[in-house]
GROMACS .gro file of C-alpha atoms in nm:
model
  483
    1MET     CA    1  -1.185  -2.803  -2.416
    2ASP     CA    2  -0.939  -2.610  -2.633
    3GLY     CA    3  -0.689  -2.664  -2.368
    4GLY     CA    4  -0.910  -2.508  -2.097
    5ASN     CA    5  -1.056  -2.671  -1.779
    6TYR     CA    6  -1.426  -2.634  -1.691
    7LEU     CA    7  -1.623  -2.755  -1.383
    8ILE     CA    8  -1.972  -2.871  -1.487
    9PRO     CA    9  -2.256  -2.814  -1.259
   10VAL     CA   10  -2.486  -3.111  -1.196
   11ASP     CA   11  -2.783  -2.927  -1.360
   12ALA     CA   12  -2.592  -2.845  -1.669
   13ARG     CA   13  -2.726  -2.964  -2.006
   14LEU     CA   14  -2.452  -2.872  -2.269
   15GLU     CA   15  -2.636  -2.938  -2.581
   16ARG     CA   16  -2.365  -2.765  -2.781
   17ASP     CA   17  -2.000  -2.737  -2.719
   18THR     CA   18  -2.027  -2.363  -2.687
   19ASP     CA   19  -2.282  -2.394  -2.414
   20VAL     CA   20  -1.980  -2.472  -2.180
   21TYR     CA   21  -1.888  -2.089  -2.157
   22ASP     CA   22  -2.236  -2.030  -2.024
   23GLU     CA   23  -2.327  -2.320  -1.812
   24ALA     CA   24  -1.978  -2.439  -1.685
   25LEU     CA   25  -1.730  -2.269  -1.442
   26SER     CA   26  -1.385  -2.208  -1.579
   27LEU     CA   27  -1.075  -2.308  -1.377
   28ASP     CA   28  -0.936  -1.946  -1.443
   29ARG     CA   29  -1.231  -1.795  -1.282
   30VAL     CA   30  -1.159  -2.009  -0.965
   31LEU     CA   31  -0.802  -1.875  -0.970
   32VAL     CA   32  -0.932  -1.514  -0.974
   33ALA     CA   33  -1.154  -1.581  -0.681
   34ILE     CA   34  -0.834  -1.692  -0.466
   35GLU     CA   35  -0.620  -1.403  -0.571
   36PRO     CA   36  -0.670  -1.209  -0.244
   37ALA     CA   37  -0.496  -1.478  -0.038
   38LYS     CA   38  -0.130  -1.385   0.065
   39LYS     CA   39   0.057  -1.675   0.180
   40LEU     CA   40  -0.102  -1.977   0.006
   41ARG     CA   41  -0.356  -1.991  -0.290
   42LEU     CA   42  -0.465  -2.367  -0.302
   43VAL     CA   43  -0.711  -2.534  -0.551
   44ILE     CA   44  -0.788  -2.909  -0.497
   45LEU     CA   45  -0.986  -3.071  -0.780
   46ASP     CA   46  -1.116  -3.419  -0.746
   47ALA     CA   47  -1.294  -3.381  -1.074
   48CYS     CA   48  -1.068  -3.546  -1.325
   49ARG     CA   49  -1.345  -3.716  -1.542
   50ASP     CA   50  -1.438  -3.756  -1.899
   51ASN     CA   51  -1.685  -3.538  -2.056
   52PRO     CA   52  -2.015  -3.691  -1.975
   53PHE     CA   53  -2.177  -3.514  -2.277
   54SER     CA   54  -1.951  -3.629  -2.537
   55ARG     CA   55  -2.206  -3.840  -2.708
   56THR     CA   56  -2.490  -3.615  -2.711
   57MET     CA   57  -2.325  -3.254  -2.735
   58LYS     CA   58  -2.325  -3.105  -3.061
   59ARG     CA   59  -2.002  -2.955  -3.201
   60THR     CA   60  -2.021  -2.627  -3.362
   61MET     CA   61  -1.667  -2.653  -3.510
   62ALA     CA   62  -1.511  -2.983  -3.608
   63SER     CA   63  -1.167  -2.869  -3.518
   64ARG     CA   64  -1.244  -2.789  -3.162
   65ALA     CA   65  -1.051  -3.009  -2.922
   66ILE     CA   66  -1.215  -3.189  -2.635
   67GLY     CA   67  -0.959  -3.375  -2.435
   68GLN     CA   68  -0.965  -3.651  -2.173
   69GLY     CA   69  -0.966  -3.557  -1.814
   70LEU     CA   70  -0.820  -3.205  -1.707
   71ALA     CA   71  -0.557  -3.004  -1.925
   72LYS     CA   72  -0.233  -2.910  -1.770
   73VAL     CA   73  -0.217  -2.580  -1.614
   74GLU     CA   74   0.063  -2.329  -1.547
   75PRO     CA   75  -0.036  -2.076  -1.264
   76THR     CA   76   0.105  -1.730  -1.342
   77SER     CA   77   0.055  -1.601  -0.985
   78PRO     CA   78   0.294  -1.672  -0.700
   79ASN     CA   79   0.228  -1.910  -0.399
   80VAL     CA   80  -0.030  -2.097  -0.599
   81LEU     CA   81  -0.080  -2.489  -0.586
   82ILE     CA   82  -0.346  -2.659  -0.806
   83ALA     CA   83  -0.389  -3.031  -0.702
   84TYR     CA   84  -0.536  -3.270  -0.948
   85SER     CA   85  -0.663  -3.602  -0.826
   86ALA     CA   86  -0.513  -3.747  -1.145
   87LYS     CA   87  -0.249  -3.637  -1.390
   88ALA     CA   88  -0.355  -3.396  -1.666
   89GLY     CA   89  -0.497  -3.614  -1.963
   90SER     CA   90  -0.612  -3.892  -1.745
   91THR     CA   91  -0.918  -3.979  -1.521
   92ALA     CA   92  -0.960  -4.047  -1.160
   93ALA     CA   93  -1.147  -4.345  -1.009
   94ASP     CA   94  -1.444  -4.302  -0.774
   95GLY     CA   95  -1.370  -4.584  -0.549
   96ASP     CA   96  -1.583  -4.845  -0.369
   97GLY     CA   97  -1.618  -4.667  -0.050
   98LYS     CA   98  -1.771  -4.354   0.080
   99ASN     CA   99  -1.499  -4.132  -0.057
  100SER     CA  100  -1.268  -4.157  -0.364
  101PRO     CA  101  -0.901  -4.276  -0.323
  102PHE     CA  102  -0.787  -3.928  -0.346
  103THR     CA  103  -1.022  -3.761  -0.093
  104ALA     CA  104  -0.967  -4.049   0.154
  105ALA     CA  105  -0.573  -3.985   0.119
  106LEU     CA  106  -0.641  -3.611   0.162
  107SER     CA  107  -0.827  -3.679   0.482
  108HIS     CA  108  -0.537  -3.890   0.615
  109HIS     CA  109  -0.235  -3.658   0.535
  110LEU     CA  110  -0.353  -3.298   0.487
  111THR     CA  111  -0.461  -3.224   0.839
  112LYS     CA  112  -0.147  -3.368   1.011
  113PRO     CA  113  -0.008  -3.107   1.240
  114GLY     CA  114   0.306  -2.941   1.135
  115LEU     CA  115   0.317  -3.108   0.792
  116ASP     CA  116   0.397  -2.892   0.487
  117VAL     CA  117   0.145  -2.896   0.220
  118ARG     CA  118   0.378  -3.020  -0.044
  119ARG     CA  119   0.481  -3.301   0.165
  120ALA     CA  120   0.127  -3.388   0.250
  121PHE     CA  121   0.050  -3.404  -0.133
  122GLY     CA  122   0.339  -3.639  -0.187
  123PHE     CA  123   0.210  -3.881   0.074
  124VAL     CA  124  -0.135  -3.848  -0.107
  125ARG     CA  125   0.013  -3.945  -0.442
  126ASP     CA  126   0.188  -4.251  -0.274
  127GLU     CA  127  -0.125  -4.353  -0.106
  128VAL     CA  128  -0.352  -4.329  -0.425
  129LEU     CA  129  -0.089  -4.511  -0.652
  130LYS     CA  130  -0.092  -4.781  -0.403
  131THR     CA  131  -0.473  -4.785  -0.364
  132THR     CA  132  -0.546  -4.797  -0.736
  133GLY     CA  133  -0.244  -5.035  -0.837
  134ASN     CA  134  -0.044  -4.754  -1.004
  135LYS     CA  135  -0.350  -4.663  -1.229
  136GLN     CA  136  -0.410  -4.311  -1.093
  137GLU     CA  137  -0.142  -4.070  -1.015
  138PRO     CA  138  -0.232  -3.736  -0.841
  139PHE     CA  139  -0.038  -3.432  -0.960
  140VAL     CA  140   0.022  -3.068  -0.828
  141TYR     CA  141   0.083  -2.776  -1.048
  142GLY     CA  142   0.263  -2.453  -0.906
  143SER     CA  143   0.528  -2.367  -0.665
  144LEU     CA  144   0.577  -2.217  -0.322
  145GLY     CA  145   0.870  -2.060  -0.147
  146GLY     CA  146   1.130  -2.236   0.090
  147GLU     CA  147   0.945  -2.197   0.414
  148ASP     CA  148   0.719  -2.485   0.536
  149VAL     CA  149   0.338  -2.421   0.479
  150PRO     CA  150   0.142  -2.672   0.696
  151LEU     CA  151  -0.249  -2.642   0.692
  152VAL     CA  152  -0.255  -2.743   1.059
  153PRO     CA  153   0.015  -2.589   1.249
  154GLY     CA  154   0.247  -2.828   1.444
  155PRO     CA  155   0.334  -2.839   1.824
  156ALA     CA  156   0.539  -2.546   1.959
  157ARG     CA  157   0.908  -2.621   1.975
  158PRO     CA  158   1.072  -2.605   2.308
  159ALA     CA  159   1.270  -2.270   2.321
  160PRO     CA  160   1.654  -2.284   2.380
  161ALA     CA  161   1.812  -2.232   2.716
  162ALA     CA  162   1.944  -1.905   2.613
  163ALA     CA  163   1.619  -1.769   2.464
  164ALA     CA  164   1.412  -1.502   2.607
  165ALA     CA  165   1.119  -1.578   2.846
  166PRO     CA  166   0.818  -1.765   2.705
  167GLU     CA  167   0.525  -1.577   2.575
  168PRO     CA  168   0.228  -1.522   2.798
  169THR     CA  169  -0.028  -1.795   2.854
  170PHE     CA  170  -0.278  -1.598   2.665
  171ASN     CA  171  -0.089  -1.637   2.342
  172THR     CA  172  -0.069  -2.034   2.378
  173GLN     CA  173  -0.450  -2.028   2.456
  174ALA     CA  174  -0.511  -1.798   2.142
  175GLU     CA  175  -0.301  -2.078   1.922
  176ALA     CA  176  -0.512  -2.361   2.073
  177ARG     CA  177  -0.813  -2.154   2.008
  178ARG     CA  178  -0.738  -2.105   1.654
  179ASP     CA  179  -0.645  -2.466   1.584
  180TYR     CA  180  -0.964  -2.590   1.763
  181GLU     CA  181  -1.188  -2.373   1.555
  182LEU     CA  182  -1.016  -2.495   1.239
  183ALA     CA  183  -1.064  -2.860   1.358
  184LEU     CA  184  -1.434  -2.765   1.434
  185GLN     CA  185  -1.490  -2.625   1.088
  186ILE     CA  186  -1.348  -2.933   0.925
  187GLY     CA  187  -1.592  -3.136   1.152
  188ASN     CA  188  -1.446  -3.478   1.130
  189ARG     CA  189  -1.304  -3.742   1.358
  190SER     CA  190  -0.954  -3.716   1.194
  191ALA     CA  191  -0.931  -3.329   1.240
  192LEU     CA  192  -1.029  -3.340   1.612
  193ASN     CA  193  -0.795  -3.641   1.685
  194ALA     CA  194  -0.521  -3.428   1.508
  195PHE     CA  195  -0.604  -3.142   1.739
  196LEU     CA  196  -0.578  -3.372   2.053
  197ALA     CA  197  -0.245  -3.521   1.941
  198GLN     CA  198  -0.107  -3.140   1.945
  199TYR     CA  199  -0.304  -3.025   2.254
  200PRO     CA  200  -0.368  -3.351   2.464
  201ASP     CA  201  -0.463  -3.137   2.780
  202GLY     CA  202  -0.625  -2.815   2.865
  203PHE     CA  203  -0.959  -2.639   2.805
  204TYR     CA  204  -0.976  -2.680   2.423
  205ALA     CA  205  -0.888  -3.043   2.467
  206SER     CA  206  -1.178  -3.109   2.669
  207LEU     CA  207  -1.396  -2.925   2.409
  208ALA     CA  208  -1.247  -3.155   2.136
  209LYS     CA  209  -1.324  -3.468   2.329
  210LEU     CA  210  -1.694  -3.345   2.370
  211GLN     CA  211  -1.721  -3.296   2.000
  212LEU     CA  212  -1.575  -3.649   1.956
  213ASP     CA  213  -1.832  -3.785   2.185
  214LYS     CA  214  -2.098  -3.609   1.985
  215ILE     CA  215  -1.971  -3.759   1.664
  216ALA     CA  216  -1.966  -4.087   1.811
  217ALA     CA  217  -2.334  -4.067   1.938
  218GLU     CA  218  -2.433  -3.978   1.583
  219GLU     CA  219  -2.266  -4.265   1.440
  220THR     CA  220  -2.428  -4.484   1.692
  221ARG     CA  221  -2.761  -4.350   1.630
  222VAL     CA  222  -2.726  -4.394   1.254
  223ALA     CA  223  -2.627  -4.749   1.310
  224ALA     CA  224  -2.898  -4.822   1.546
  225THR     CA  225  -3.163  -4.666   1.326
  226GLU     CA  226  -3.034  -4.876   1.028
  227LYS     CA  227  -3.052  -5.184   1.229
  228ALA     CA  228  -3.393  -5.115   1.367
  229ARG     CA  229  -3.514  -5.080   1.008
  230LEU     CA  230  -3.367  -5.390   0.897
  231ALA     CA  231  -3.516  -5.572   1.191
  232GLU     CA  232  -3.850  -5.438   1.110
  233GLN     CA  233  -3.824  -5.546   0.750
  234GLU     CA  234  -3.734  -5.894   0.863
  235ARG     CA  235  -4.016  -5.926   1.094
  236ALA     CA  236  -4.274  -5.792   0.832
  237ARG     CA  237  -4.126  -6.029   0.572
  238LEU     CA  238  -4.185  -6.337   0.809
  239ALA     CA  239  -4.512  -6.239   0.903
  240ALA     CA  240  -4.605  -6.192   0.536
  241GLU     CA  241  -4.459  -6.532   0.452
  242GLY     CA  242  -4.640  -6.708   0.735
  243ALA     CA  243  -4.333  -6.829   0.898
  244GLN     CA  244  -4.343  -7.022   1.198
  245LYS     CA  245  -4.436  -6.845   1.513
  246THR     CA  246  -4.102  -6.910   1.677
  247GLN     CA  247  -3.924  -6.721   1.393
  248GLN     CA  248  -4.174  -6.445   1.396
  249ALA     CA  249  -4.142  -6.415   1.778
  250LYS     CA  250  -3.777  -6.414   1.750
  251ALA     CA  251  -3.792  -6.155   1.470
  252GLU     CA  252  -4.031  -5.952   1.662
  253ALA     CA  253  -3.814  -5.946   1.988
  254GLU     CA  254  -3.518  -5.846   1.767
  255ALA     CA  255  -3.709  -5.560   1.615
  256LYS     CA  256  -3.829  -5.441   1.951
  257ALA     CA  257  -3.461  -5.461   2.081
  258ALA     CA  258  -3.337  -5.266   1.782
  259GLU     CA  259  -3.606  -4.998   1.832
  260GLN     CA  260  -3.503  -4.964   2.196
  261ALA     CA  261  -3.151  -4.938   2.098
  262ARG     CA  262  -3.241  -4.667   1.851
  263LEU     CA  263  -3.416  -4.483   2.110
  264ALA     CA  264  -3.135  -4.513   2.356
  265ALA     CA  265  -2.888  -4.377   2.080
  266GLU     CA  266  -3.119  -4.088   2.016
  267LYS     CA  267  -3.119  -3.989   2.362
  268ALA     CA  268  -2.742  -4.039   2.397
  269LYS     CA  269  -2.696  -3.821   2.092
  270GLN     CA  270  -2.920  -3.543   2.245
  271VAL     CA  271  -2.728  -3.562   2.565
  272ALA     CA  272  -2.385  -3.533   2.368
  273GLN     CA  273  -2.527  -3.233   2.186
  274ASP     CA  274  -2.636  -3.067   2.496
  275GLN     CA  275  -2.305  -3.119   2.659
  276ALA     CA  276  -2.125  -2.963   2.365
  277ALA     CA  277  -2.357  -2.690   2.341
  278ALA     CA  278  -2.295  -2.601   2.708
  279ALA     CA  279  -1.914  -2.618   2.672
  280GLU     CA  280  -1.925  -2.400   2.364
  281GLN     CA  281  -2.120  -2.142   2.572
  282LYS     CA  282  -1.845  -2.162   2.835
  283ARG     CA  283  -1.582  -2.133   2.590
  284ILE     CA  284  -1.721  -1.815   2.438
  285ALA     CA  285  -1.768  -1.668   2.797
  286ALA     CA  286  -1.402  -1.775   2.876
  287GLU     CA  287  -1.268  -1.625   2.558
  288ARG     CA  288  -1.441  -1.291   2.615
  289ALA     CA  289  -1.328  -1.262   2.963
  290ALA     CA  290  -0.963  -1.342   2.852
  291ALA     CA  291  -0.991  -1.100   2.566
  292ASP     CA  292  -1.107  -0.824   2.815
  293LYS     CA  293  -0.831  -0.909   3.050
  294ALA     CA  294  -0.584  -0.896   2.776
  295VAL     CA  295  -0.708  -0.544   2.649
  296ILE     CA  296  -0.661  -0.415   3.009
  297GLU     CA  297  -0.322  -0.573   3.059
  298LYS     CA  298  -0.213  -0.441   2.706
  299ALA     CA  299  -0.328  -0.080   2.800
  300ALA     CA  300  -0.117  -0.104   3.117
  301ILE     CA  301   0.187  -0.211   2.919
  302ASP     CA  302   0.130   0.048   2.651
  303LYS     CA  303   0.102   0.315   2.919
  304THR     CA  304   0.439   0.202   3.092
  305ALA     CA  305   0.585   0.194   2.753
  306ILE     CA  306   0.470   0.539   2.665
  307ASP     CA  307   0.601   0.686   2.999
  308LYS     CA  308   0.938   0.524   2.919
  309ASP     CA  309   0.953   0.665   2.580
  310LYS     CA  310   0.863   0.998   2.714
  311ALA     CA  311   1.150   0.993   2.967
  312VAL     CA  312   1.396   0.864   2.698
  313ASN     CA  313   1.280   1.130   2.445
  314MET     CA  314   1.319   1.391   2.709
  315ALA     CA  315   1.673   1.269   2.787
  316ALA     CA  316   1.767   1.285   2.420
  317LEU     CA  317   1.614   1.614   2.372
  318ASP     CA  318   1.833   1.755   2.656
  319ALA     CA  319   2.139   1.598   2.505
  320GLY     CA  320   2.051   1.711   2.130
  321PRO     CA  321   2.281   1.692   1.838
  322PRO     CA  322   2.621   1.862   1.831
  323GLN     CA  323   2.583   2.236   1.773
  324ALA     CA  324   2.812   2.245   1.480
  325ASP     CA  325   2.592   1.997   1.306
  326VAL     CA  326   2.284   2.192   1.383
  327THR     CA  327   2.465   2.513   1.256
  328LYS     CA  328   2.579   2.344   0.924
  329SER     CA  329   2.233   2.197   0.870
  330VAL     CA  330   2.053   2.525   0.916
  331GLN     CA  331   2.316   2.690   0.670
  332ALA     CA  332   2.258   2.422   0.421
  333GLU     CA  333   1.881   2.476   0.431
  334LEU     CA  334   1.927   2.863   0.413
  335ARG     CA  335   2.103   2.804   0.080
  336ARG     CA  336   1.847   2.586  -0.038
  337VAL     CA  337   1.575   2.836   0.005
  338GLY     CA  338   1.797   3.123  -0.142
  339CYS     CA  339   1.869   3.322   0.163
  340LEU     CA  340   2.253   3.250   0.202
  341SER     CA  341   2.506   3.250  -0.071
  342ALA     CA  342   2.806   3.139   0.138
  343GLU     CA  343   2.890   2.774   0.205
  344ALA     CA  344   2.761   2.580   0.489
  345ASP     CA  345   3.071   2.575   0.711
  346GLY     CA  346   2.932   2.535   1.052
  347ASN     CA  347   3.042   2.884   1.167
  348TRP     CA  348   2.738   3.091   1.246
  349ASN     CA  349   2.897   3.427   1.160
  350THR     CA  350   2.739   3.766   1.067
  351SER     CA  351   2.642   3.652   0.709
  352SER     CA  352   2.460   3.358   0.864
  353GLN     CA  353   2.268   3.590   1.095
  354ARG     CA  354   2.185   3.824   0.807
  355SER     CA  355   2.058   3.547   0.595
  356LEU     CA  356   1.827   3.407   0.872
  357THR     CA  357   1.712   3.780   0.922
  358LEU     CA  358   1.602   3.775   0.540
  359PHE     CA  359   1.433   3.452   0.584
  360ASN     CA  360   1.237   3.591   0.890
  361ARG     CA  361   1.137   3.894   0.658
  362TYR     CA  362   1.026   3.688   0.354
  363ALA     CA  363   0.882   3.376   0.561
  364LYS     CA  364   0.702   3.609   0.804
  365THR     CA  365   0.871   3.426   1.097
  366ARG     CA  366   1.032   3.532   1.423
  367LEU     CA  367   1.320   3.304   1.452
  368ASP     CA  368   1.628   3.391   1.678
  369THR     CA  369   1.901   3.506   1.454
  370LYS     CA  370   2.173   3.494   1.704
  371LEU     CA  371   2.207   3.112   1.733
  372ALA     CA  372   2.125   2.830   1.497
  373SER     CA  373   1.861   2.615   1.664
  374THR     CA  374   1.674   2.294   1.588
  375ASP     CA  375   1.363   2.503   1.573
  376ALA     CA  376   1.495   2.720   1.294
  377LEU     CA  377   1.613   2.398   1.119
  378ASP     CA  378   1.256   2.258   1.122
  379THR     CA  379   1.106   2.581   1.030
  380ILE     CA  380   1.316   2.618   0.716
  381LYS     CA  381   1.291   2.262   0.630
  382ALA     CA  382   0.910   2.300   0.601
  383LYS     CA  383   0.972   2.530   0.301
  384THR     CA  384   0.960   2.335  -0.028
  385ALA     CA  385   1.032   2.628  -0.254
  386ARG     CA  386   1.262   2.938  -0.258
  387VAL     CA  387   1.187   3.192   0.010
  388CYS     CA  388   1.435   3.491  -0.043
  389PRO     CA  389   1.440   3.640  -0.378
  390LEU     CA  390   1.734   3.611  -0.607
  391VAL     CA  391   1.993   3.903  -0.561
  392CYS     CA  392   2.229   3.972  -0.846
  393GLU     CA  393   2.534   4.194  -0.851
  394HIS     CA  394   2.532   4.530  -1.025
  395GLY     CA  395   2.516   4.477  -1.398
  396TYR     CA  396   2.323   4.155  -1.379
  397LYS     CA  397   1.937   4.089  -1.327
  398ALA     CA  398   1.736   3.787  -1.189
  399ASP     CA  399   1.609   3.556  -1.477
  400GLY     CA  400   1.436   3.276  -1.292
  401GLU     CA  401   1.691   3.109  -1.056
  402ARG     CA  402   2.002   3.253  -1.218
  403CYS     CA  403   2.144   3.599  -1.282
  404THR     CA  404   2.190   3.717  -1.646
  405LYS     CA  405   2.395   4.033  -1.768
  406ILE     CA  406   2.227   4.340  -1.860
  407THR     CA  407   2.283   4.475  -2.202
  408CYS     CA  408   2.172   4.842  -2.267
  409ALA     CA  409   2.064   4.960  -2.611
  410ALA     CA  410   2.293   5.199  -2.804
  411GLY     CA  411   2.267   5.555  -2.678
  412SER     CA  412   2.193   5.427  -2.331
  413PHE     CA  413   2.399   5.344  -2.020
  414LEU     CA  414   2.357   5.149  -1.702
  415ASN     CA  415   2.291   5.383  -1.404
  416ASP     CA  416   2.332   5.315  -1.026
  417ASP     CA  417   1.990   5.174  -0.995
  418ASN     CA  418   2.083   4.885  -1.224
  419GLU     CA  419   1.863   5.033  -1.493
  420CYS     CA  420   1.934   5.134  -1.868
  421GLU     CA  421   1.908   5.521  -1.905
  422LYS     CA  422   1.909   5.725  -2.237
  423ARG     CA  423   2.219   5.954  -2.239
  424ARG     CA  424   2.157   6.318  -2.246
  425ALA     CA  425   2.383   6.577  -2.446
  426ASN     CA  426   2.533   6.884  -2.251
  427LYS     CA  427   2.480   7.258  -2.371
  428ARG     CA  428   2.861   7.302  -2.419
  429ASP     CA  429   2.846   6.998  -2.637
  430ARG     CA  430   2.580   7.155  -2.845
  431PRO     CA  431   2.718   7.251  -3.202
  432GLU     CA  432   2.600   7.604  -3.180
  433ALA     CA  433   2.768   7.660  -2.848
  434ARG     CA  434   3.104   7.558  -2.980
  435GLN     CA  435   3.072   7.807  -3.279
  436ALA     CA  436   3.311   8.097  -3.260
  437PRO     CA  437   3.142   8.449  -3.232
  438VAL     CA  438   3.119   8.643  -3.553
  439ALA     CA  439   3.202   8.988  -3.546
  440ARG     CA  440   2.967   9.210  -3.745
  441ARG     CA  441   3.121   9.463  -3.941
  442ILE     CA  442   2.986   9.810  -3.925
  443PRO     CA  443   2.941   9.968  -4.256
  444ASP     CA  444   3.199  10.233  -4.336
  445ALA     CA  445   2.935  10.496  -4.416
  446ALA     CA  446   2.805  10.456  -4.061
  447ARG     CA  447   2.907  10.755  -3.861
  448VAL     CA  448   2.919  10.726  -3.479
  449VAL     CA  449   2.921  10.987  -3.230
  450VAL     CA  450   2.976  10.890  -2.869
  451ARG     CA  451   2.909  11.149  -2.594
  452THR     CA  452   2.977  11.072  -2.217
  453SER     CA  453   2.796  11.252  -1.961
  454ARG     CA  454   2.678  11.199  -1.603
  455SER     CA  455   2.343  11.100  -1.502
  456PRO     CA  456   2.149  11.261  -1.212
  457THR     CA  457   2.275  10.976  -0.983
  458GLY     CA  458   2.646  11.024  -1.085
  459GLU     CA  459   2.665  10.707  -1.319
  460PRO     CA  460   2.836  10.766  -1.657
  461TYR     CA  461   2.595  10.791  -1.946
  462PHE     CA  462   2.682  10.703  -2.301
  463GLY     CA  463   2.493  10.859  -2.604
  464ALA     CA  464   2.533  10.817  -2.959
  465SER     CA  465   2.381  10.913  -3.267
  466GLN     CA  466   2.413  10.773  -3.613
  467GLY     CA  467   2.209  10.589  -3.861
  468TYR     CA  468   2.189  10.224  -3.740
  469ALA     CA  469   2.071   9.911  -3.881
  470PRO     CA  470   1.796   9.740  -3.648
  471GLY     CA  471   1.961   9.599  -3.335
  472GLU     CA  472   2.307   9.726  -3.420
  473LYS     CA  473   2.301  10.014  -3.161
  474GLN     CA  474   2.267   9.794  -2.864
  475GLN     CA  475   2.533   9.567  -2.979
  476PHE     CA  476   2.761   9.864  -3.031
  477LEU     CA  477   2.702   9.998  -2.681
  478ASN     CA  478   2.780   9.667  -2.541
  479SER     CA  479   3.117   9.631  -2.700
  480VAL     CA  480   3.198   9.988  -2.578
  481MET     CA  481   3.110   9.928  -2.210
  482SER     CA  482   3.309   9.613  -2.222
  483ARG     CA  483   3.636   9.812  -2.289
   0.00000   0.00000   0.00000
């Protein structure tokens, strides 16, 4: 409907065309369910039929299209195959037998060991066309890669002469077990015969034969039961119609023989079931024992491999990489974490040792600085960010991951501590200090009388008398003493 495909349950009513969204199952929903598959996503639809509700279903919109059969589909995911029993826009036949022509052809070809699924669908197409007189053509939509994808694995190919030793027997048994379980899940005669064609001998072949005996016993029981039912019906009919005694006696004998055959078939079926069940129990026990043995063997092999790897690793550790490469790598890592400014040249000199010392200081480590070692390399590699702070030359300062020039303001200068300092003026540079001394003229009217005498200690003593302006007397005495 409207280009979409829907699978209709048997109890759907679909009174209106919009009911399909609630009562039917969209093919897109089926494709979503198989998305987790990796190698092959396969959908097989033997459901290409006309809409059985076309006459009774009411349409809510006259323009809504309801086509014949299934609509064409284009898968958008990789490794997807969608098989229709009939080409898009056509219908499939139910056939006269137990299965439809499409299903019968699938059972013949899809389970063949080693047959690629695309070739299997090709054979199915040919058989259906032949069976239906070219009236029904199955079709497959989607694509796969270039490798063969069989649903049932084929027989193992013989290894070439120059190939390595064959795999252990346990792996071969594991493959046989997997194929046997797949055939057991399919549960029909064709699947078990396909398994026996691939594995004609061995433990799982015997189990498959017992399963075939079980299927044969069931078929015999069904046939005997039906024959007994028909014989009883015939006997009852002759008795009701009053047939001749000879006919009634013959019918009664046949009914009795059919009943005995039915009972024998029931007994044979029970015996076959018991044998198959006992064989399955033995299989489970044998697989458990084989799995335990494999675990023990694997543990021993793993231990041997671990011991061998340890010996190889120790030898490799003793040899180690060339010392020049280690030194160069350590220097490169020291440059990365900001502890070395020189180039990584592989020469472990004083500068390199000093840089590792800086790393020890800021990373709180105790690496040996005399030699570049792999331990030092691993320790430095573990640091994801800068370890040593950025060091700039005089006149520059750290700004993130680079150095920028320091510019001082007017009236300031860059001191030895790489800081701007305000300039201070000296006393001799002051204006008042540079002024020439001004001689103070003593008034002419002033009369000075200087007397010189000795003090009691013998030091000269000057005395003067005159009228002075305030402070002028001391100034005068100072000038006299300086002469």
